[in-house]
Amino acid sequence: MAKAVITGAADTAVGRLEGSTSLGLQAEAARAAVADAGLSLGDIDGVLAAYSFTAPHLMLSSVVSEFLGIRPSYSVAVQAGGATACAQVMHAAALVAAGVCRHVLCVCGDNRLTGMTRDQAVAALAEVGHAEFERPYGIGVPPAYALVAQRYMHEYGVTSEHLAGVAVAHRTHAMRNPKAQMRTPITLDDVANSKLIATPLRLLDCCLISDGAAAVVVSAADAARDTARRGIDVLGTGQMNTHEHIVAAPSLTDFGCKQSAAQAFARAGVTARDIDVAEIYDSFTITLLVELESIGFFARGEAGPAILGGALDLAGALPCNTHGGLLSYAHSGAAGGMFHVVEAVRQLRGDAEGRQVADPELAFVHGDGGILSAHCSLVLGRS
């Protein structure tokens, strides 16, 4: 029996939200998630906030708590790039299992699209690179992922068409989601003809920049019985960090998602074959393809052809990123990963109208921070 349960989940509108602020979006998502759990803000005794590019603060979790008007007995900010949301859930599950907290609010949000200029966004992402060995030579986030893509294509026969298939599959999901930022249909040719960003990655191989926020409430299993909604069990968690900078990566084809997923599966007592729906970080098309194969959903070199054959669709072998993912739903910093968590909860509850996977019992969620650096995996189950 799970010791931790996700009792509430919510996200805001996404895309271009003129007049929005990082704190305002986080507060909106937080209040909605708490209400979804059938709780009041006064019931929250733990707060885990993420980080913000537009409103950075040394103690952002305390700032969020103050803004919401609550005084949690445990509060800390979590920073793990795209793995932050899953790490927050993992952290919260440990807190409630240990009896430190009863109800932990995990919240992420930013107004990156309207709150930053293009130059500011580029400059912020450039800080990811190693100060001595990467940034002086001009390498940024897209070129680093392009480096991974080129090596992976060389080793396993992945083609640009396979990568384009990922983008098309995600846009197909987003077209079913009225909240998605990008809902215009795209084809393989559209991806192939989009602007070249860093060989072999093109514009439609890259995630969006968005405003938006998302939050979940993680409760102790016995406390969850007192909430209004049926909870979603946190059955297994795992984390692995192999490097920070791509120059120090032990491999360009083998990453920590393999170990983090294996931990989560083992703790949940399941395997990749048991998963009914997956929500996996997709900062670039190559990110998802690499992780699908490294985690074990597909053998090396087999994900691309399977995706072109419809494997990620609702009735496919592995329905994946059913909300549209970072490529087509939205990507607002740490909230990008939390959108994946919220979608997994909705799928398991049967609340994903228009994009619902048939009767899912187990969901897998994975977050990736940095250049495939920090990895955190979750196995969630329907109670």
XYZ file of C-alpha atoms in Angstrom:
383
model
C 0.000 0.000 0.000
C 1.310 3.436 -0.923
C 2.339 5.679 1.954
C 1.918 8.823 -0.135
C -0.995 9.856 -2.311
C -1.477 12.713 -4.763
C -4.782 14.179 -3.638
C -4.907 17.382 -5.681
C -3.646 18.472 -9.093
C -4.158 21.580 -11.206
C -2.576 23.822 -13.797
C -3.307 27.299 -15.082
C -3.923 28.441 -18.611
C -0.710 28.275 -20.638
C 0.886 30.121 -23.531
C 1.031 33.889 -23.810
C -0.628 35.224 -20.650
C -0.235 38.992 -20.837
C -0.029 40.653 -17.442
C 0.794 37.434 -15.629
C 3.473 37.158 -12.950
C 5.414 34.197 -11.660
C 3.944 34.468 -8.155
C 0.436 35.097 -9.432
C 0.535 31.988 -11.624
C 1.966 29.848 -8.825
C -0.704 31.065 -6.409
C -3.456 30.308 -8.920
C -2.198 26.769 -9.491
C -1.622 26.209 -5.766
C -5.101 27.291 -4.739
C -6.665 25.168 -7.477
C -4.677 22.072 -6.486
C -5.549 22.495 -2.805
C -9.222 22.924 -3.668
C -9.029 19.889 -5.961
C -7.794 17.887 -2.970
C -10.796 18.984 -0.932
C -8.540 20.890 1.441
C -8.038 24.471 2.543
C -4.747 26.345 2.524
C -4.696 25.998 6.297
C -4.370 22.219 5.901
C -1.054 22.559 4.072
C 1.879 21.945 6.404
C 4.604 21.524 3.790
C 5.491 23.632 0.752
C 7.967 22.749 -1.978
C 8.381 25.500 -4.551
C 10.605 25.365 -7.599
C 12.605 28.257 -9.059
C 11.775 31.207 -11.286
C 13.731 32.952 -14.011
C 11.489 36.019 -13.983
C 11.241 36.386 -10.194
C 14.338 34.713 -8.724
C 14.689 34.623 -4.964
C 17.042 32.929 -2.517
C 14.054 31.489 -0.595
C 11.308 31.211 -3.188
C 9.332 28.616 -1.243
C 9.043 31.014 1.685
C 8.024 33.781 -0.699
C 5.292 31.572 -2.198
C 4.037 30.602 1.261
C 3.958 34.248 2.322
C 2.088 35.189 -0.850
C -0.493 32.470 -0.177
C -0.832 33.530 3.456
C 0.200 30.202 4.966
C 2.840 29.199 7.505
C 4.022 25.664 6.740
C 6.114 23.744 9.252
C 8.360 22.587 6.395
C 9.290 24.730 3.394
C 12.114 24.497 0.885
C 12.831 25.365 -2.745
C 13.859 22.596 -5.132
C 16.116 23.167 -8.138
C 16.787 20.293 -10.521
C 15.947 21.825 -13.884
C 13.348 19.801 -15.744
C 13.535 17.099 -13.079
C 12.319 19.537 -10.413
C 8.623 18.604 -10.437
C 9.240 14.871 -10.129
C 11.877 15.561 -7.465
C 9.316 17.629 -5.547
C 6.849 14.734 -5.604
C 9.586 12.323 -4.536
C 10.597 14.689 -1.720
C 6.987 15.211 -0.638
C 6.301 11.472 -0.630
C 9.270 10.958 1.682
C 8.082 13.739 3.998
C 4.604 12.306 4.455
C 5.875 8.723 4.706
C 8.231 9.851 7.491
C 5.403 11.596 9.330
C 6.999 15.025 9.000
C 4.014 16.448 7.068
C 0.425 15.516 6.319
C -0.246 17.547 3.180
C 2.605 18.920 1.032
C 2.001 21.459 -1.701
C 4.371 21.141 -4.687
C 4.151 24.149 -7.003
C 6.000 25.370 -10.089
C 5.369 28.329 -12.356
C 6.842 31.159 -14.369
C 5.876 33.741 -16.968
C 8.828 33.084 -19.238
C 7.097 34.071 -22.469
C 5.842 37.517 -21.470
C 8.135 38.165 -18.511
C 11.433 37.891 -20.383
C 12.787 39.223 -23.633
C 14.262 36.792 -26.125
C 17.754 37.995 -25.249
C 17.094 37.487 -21.537
C 15.834 33.955 -22.147
C 18.875 33.086 -24.252
C 21.209 34.570 -21.636
C 19.532 32.635 -18.811
C 19.799 29.340 -20.661
C 23.414 30.072 -21.569
C 24.210 29.951 -17.851
C 23.613 26.190 -18.009
C 26.934 25.768 -19.815
C 30.234 25.230 -18.039
C 31.787 28.642 -17.344
C 35.285 27.580 -18.413
C 34.874 24.783 -20.923
C 31.552 25.471 -22.687
C 30.228 29.028 -22.499
C 33.373 30.708 -23.912
C 32.973 28.580 -27.043
C 29.330 29.483 -27.613
C 27.655 26.167 -26.887
C 24.115 26.546 -25.559
C 21.331 24.170 -24.649
C 20.113 23.358 -28.202
C 23.648 22.657 -29.521
C 24.336 20.413 -26.524
C 21.240 18.349 -27.274
C 22.169 18.386 -30.960
C 25.493 16.839 -29.973
C 23.602 14.026 -28.244
C 21.329 13.658 -31.265
C 24.218 13.346 -33.708
C 25.945 10.689 -31.642
C 22.717 8.772 -31.038
C 21.857 8.869 -34.733
C 25.327 7.554 -35.566
C 25.156 4.728 -33.017
C 21.583 3.519 -33.478
C 20.435 4.539 -36.938
C 17.982 7.182 -35.761
C 16.928 9.521 -38.572
C 15.597 13.057 -38.732
C 12.275 11.556 -39.793
C 12.168 9.559 -36.548
C 12.691 12.778 -34.586
C 10.020 14.521 -36.637
C 7.657 11.674 -35.755
C 7.982 12.641 -32.098
C 6.967 16.231 -32.842
C 3.995 15.136 -34.963
C 2.807 12.669 -32.319
C 2.872 15.382 -29.670
C 1.024 17.862 -31.850
C -1.631 15.201 -32.494
C -2.156 14.888 -28.740
C -2.217 18.678 -28.306
C -4.910 19.014 -30.952
C -7.184 17.030 -28.608
C -6.384 19.340 -25.703
C -8.224 22.685 -25.735
C -5.709 24.180 -23.277
C -2.619 23.423 -25.375
C -0.514 26.349 -26.569
C 0.025 24.896 -30.061
C -2.886 23.074 -31.732
C -2.255 23.672 -35.439
C -1.656 20.345 -37.233
C 1.882 19.640 -38.432
C 3.359 17.007 -40.719
C 6.728 15.323 -41.017
C 7.498 17.697 -43.880
C 6.613 20.697 -41.713
C 9.180 19.591 -39.161
C 11.791 18.902 -41.846
C 11.258 22.334 -43.386
C 11.226 24.317 -40.143
C 14.152 26.571 -39.258
C 17.431 24.821 -38.512
C 18.478 25.534 -34.906
C 21.460 23.217 -34.344
C 22.093 20.310 -36.706
C 20.097 18.044 -36.780
C 17.524 19.821 -34.583
C 15.021 22.149 -36.216
C 12.559 24.582 -34.701
C 9.779 21.994 -34.387
C 12.210 19.613 -32.680
C 12.454 22.122 -29.818
C 10.130 22.772 -26.882
C 7.985 25.851 -26.486
C 8.475 28.894 -24.266
C 5.358 29.599 -22.226
C 3.694 31.288 -19.303
C 1.960 28.956 -16.870
C 2.012 27.100 -13.571
C 1.032 23.745 -12.131
C 0.792 22.199 -8.684
C -0.029 18.989 -6.867
C -0.788 18.137 -3.253
C 0.897 15.032 -1.841
C -0.775 13.675 1.291
C -0.139 10.940 3.801
C -2.176 7.865 2.873
C -4.351 8.013 5.986
C -4.886 11.756 5.603
C -5.886 11.240 1.972
C -9.011 9.391 3.070
C -10.375 12.670 4.412
C -10.105 14.528 1.091
C -12.836 14.993 -1.496
C -11.142 13.329 -4.480
C -9.866 9.809 -4.914
C -6.104 9.951 -4.539
C -3.443 8.666 -6.891
C -0.866 6.462 -5.193
C 2.834 7.282 -5.406
C 4.028 3.699 -5.827
C 7.663 4.162 -6.754
C 10.262 6.901 -7.104
C 13.841 7.050 -8.314
C 16.567 9.545 -9.068
C 19.980 9.511 -10.732
C 22.467 12.258 -11.514
C 25.452 11.407 -13.720
C 26.869 14.844 -14.587
C 25.905 18.491 -14.906
C 27.716 19.737 -18.019
C 27.725 17.848 -21.305
C 31.515 18.167 -21.452
C 31.643 15.916 -18.365
C 28.961 13.410 -19.408
C 30.234 9.833 -19.102
C 28.372 8.965 -22.312
C 26.477 10.710 -25.102
C 24.078 7.786 -25.512
C 23.594 6.351 -22.021
C 22.025 8.513 -19.319
C 20.767 8.384 -15.723
C 17.129 7.896 -16.735
C 17.932 4.184 -16.976
C 18.850 4.002 -13.285
C 16.164 6.368 -11.980
C 13.454 4.453 -13.834
C 14.812 1.116 -12.649
C 14.634 2.360 -9.045
C 11.052 3.555 -9.466
C 9.935 0.332 -11.144
C 11.613 -1.814 -8.476
C 10.078 0.158 -5.607
C 6.656 -0.093 -7.241
C 7.085 -3.790 -8.003
C 6.358 -3.329 -11.720
C 8.211 -3.239 -15.036
C 8.102 -0.969 -18.069
C 5.733 -3.450 -19.723
C 3.132 -2.832 -17.005
C 2.821 0.923 -17.688
C -0.428 2.041 -19.318
C 0.418 5.694 -19.964
C 3.679 7.657 -19.800
C 4.433 11.348 -19.402
C 8.131 11.770 -20.175
C 10.179 14.962 -20.426
C 10.478 16.164 -24.012
C 12.595 19.316 -24.117
C 13.650 18.226 -27.600
C 12.518 15.370 -29.795
C 15.832 13.597 -29.179
C 15.283 13.870 -25.415
C 12.161 11.755 -25.540
C 13.537 9.247 -28.027
C 16.684 8.652 -25.965
C 14.709 8.306 -22.738
C 12.142 5.929 -24.225
C 14.936 3.573 -25.201
C 17.158 4.056 -22.152
C 14.260 3.458 -19.748
C 13.343 0.243 -21.562
C 10.059 0.996 -23.292
C 11.739 0.265 -26.640
C 14.986 -1.433 -27.634
C 17.828 0.710 -28.950
C 17.058 1.954 -32.420
C 13.428 0.807 -32.309
C 11.591 3.808 -30.832
C 11.769 5.919 -33.997
C 10.095 3.411 -36.340
C 7.561 2.545 -33.620
C 6.647 6.211 -33.176
C 6.130 6.629 -36.921
C 3.809 3.637 -36.648
C 1.665 5.310 -33.972
C 3.150 3.787 -30.815
C 2.689 6.966 -28.764
C -0.950 7.567 -29.709
C -3.882 6.907 -27.370
C -4.360 3.349 -28.652
C -0.651 2.754 -29.286
C 1.798 0.525 -27.474
C 2.701 3.365 -25.089
C 0.415 6.408 -25.009
C 2.888 9.149 -24.174
C 2.666 12.860 -23.367
C -1.051 12.787 -23.939
C -1.485 16.498 -23.154
C 0.940 17.489 -25.930
C 4.116 17.641 -23.882
C 6.657 20.428 -23.804
C 6.775 20.345 -27.588
C 3.132 21.334 -28.089
C 1.303 21.792 -24.763
C 3.587 24.259 -22.965
C 6.944 24.676 -21.273
C 7.251 27.217 -18.470
C 10.435 26.285 -16.686
C 9.995 23.839 -13.816
C 6.250 23.893 -14.479
C 6.933 22.020 -17.710
C 7.682 18.894 -15.711
C 4.737 19.499 -13.398
C 2.406 19.612 -16.402
C 3.470 16.002 -16.993
C 2.634 15.030 -13.404
C -0.774 16.721 -13.567
C -1.575 14.978 -16.850
C -0.675 11.590 -15.368
C -3.053 12.239 -12.466
C -5.834 13.207 -14.857
C -5.287 10.111 -16.966
C -5.420 7.815 -13.941
C -8.546 9.554 -12.656
C -10.212 9.257 -16.053
C -10.492 13.054 -16.289
C -8.556 13.607 -19.537
C -11.534 14.456 -21.684
C -10.987 14.028 -25.414
C -7.570 12.424 -24.924
C -8.327 9.741 -22.350
C -6.378 6.490 -22.478
C -8.682 3.511 -22.000
C -8.814 2.470 -18.322
C -5.193 3.121 -17.242
C -4.041 1.713 -13.904
C -0.344 2.651 -13.914
C 1.368 5.811 -15.128
C 5.060 6.579 -15.454
C 6.352 10.158 -15.195
C 9.923 11.225 -15.843
C 11.734 14.542 -15.544
C 15.128 15.430 -16.991
C 17.149 18.455 -15.915
C 20.124 20.079 -17.580
C 21.600 18.283 -20.582
C 20.150 14.878 -19.717
C 21.909 15.448 -16.391
C 19.462 15.092 -13.484
C 16.778 12.414 -13.733
C 13.788 11.662 -11.542
C 11.131 9.015 -12.191
C 7.725 8.289 -10.684
C 5.354 5.341 -10.904
C 1.822 6.393 -10.053
C -1.146 4.104 -9.593
C -4.905 4.324 -9.475
C -6.183 3.627 -5.972
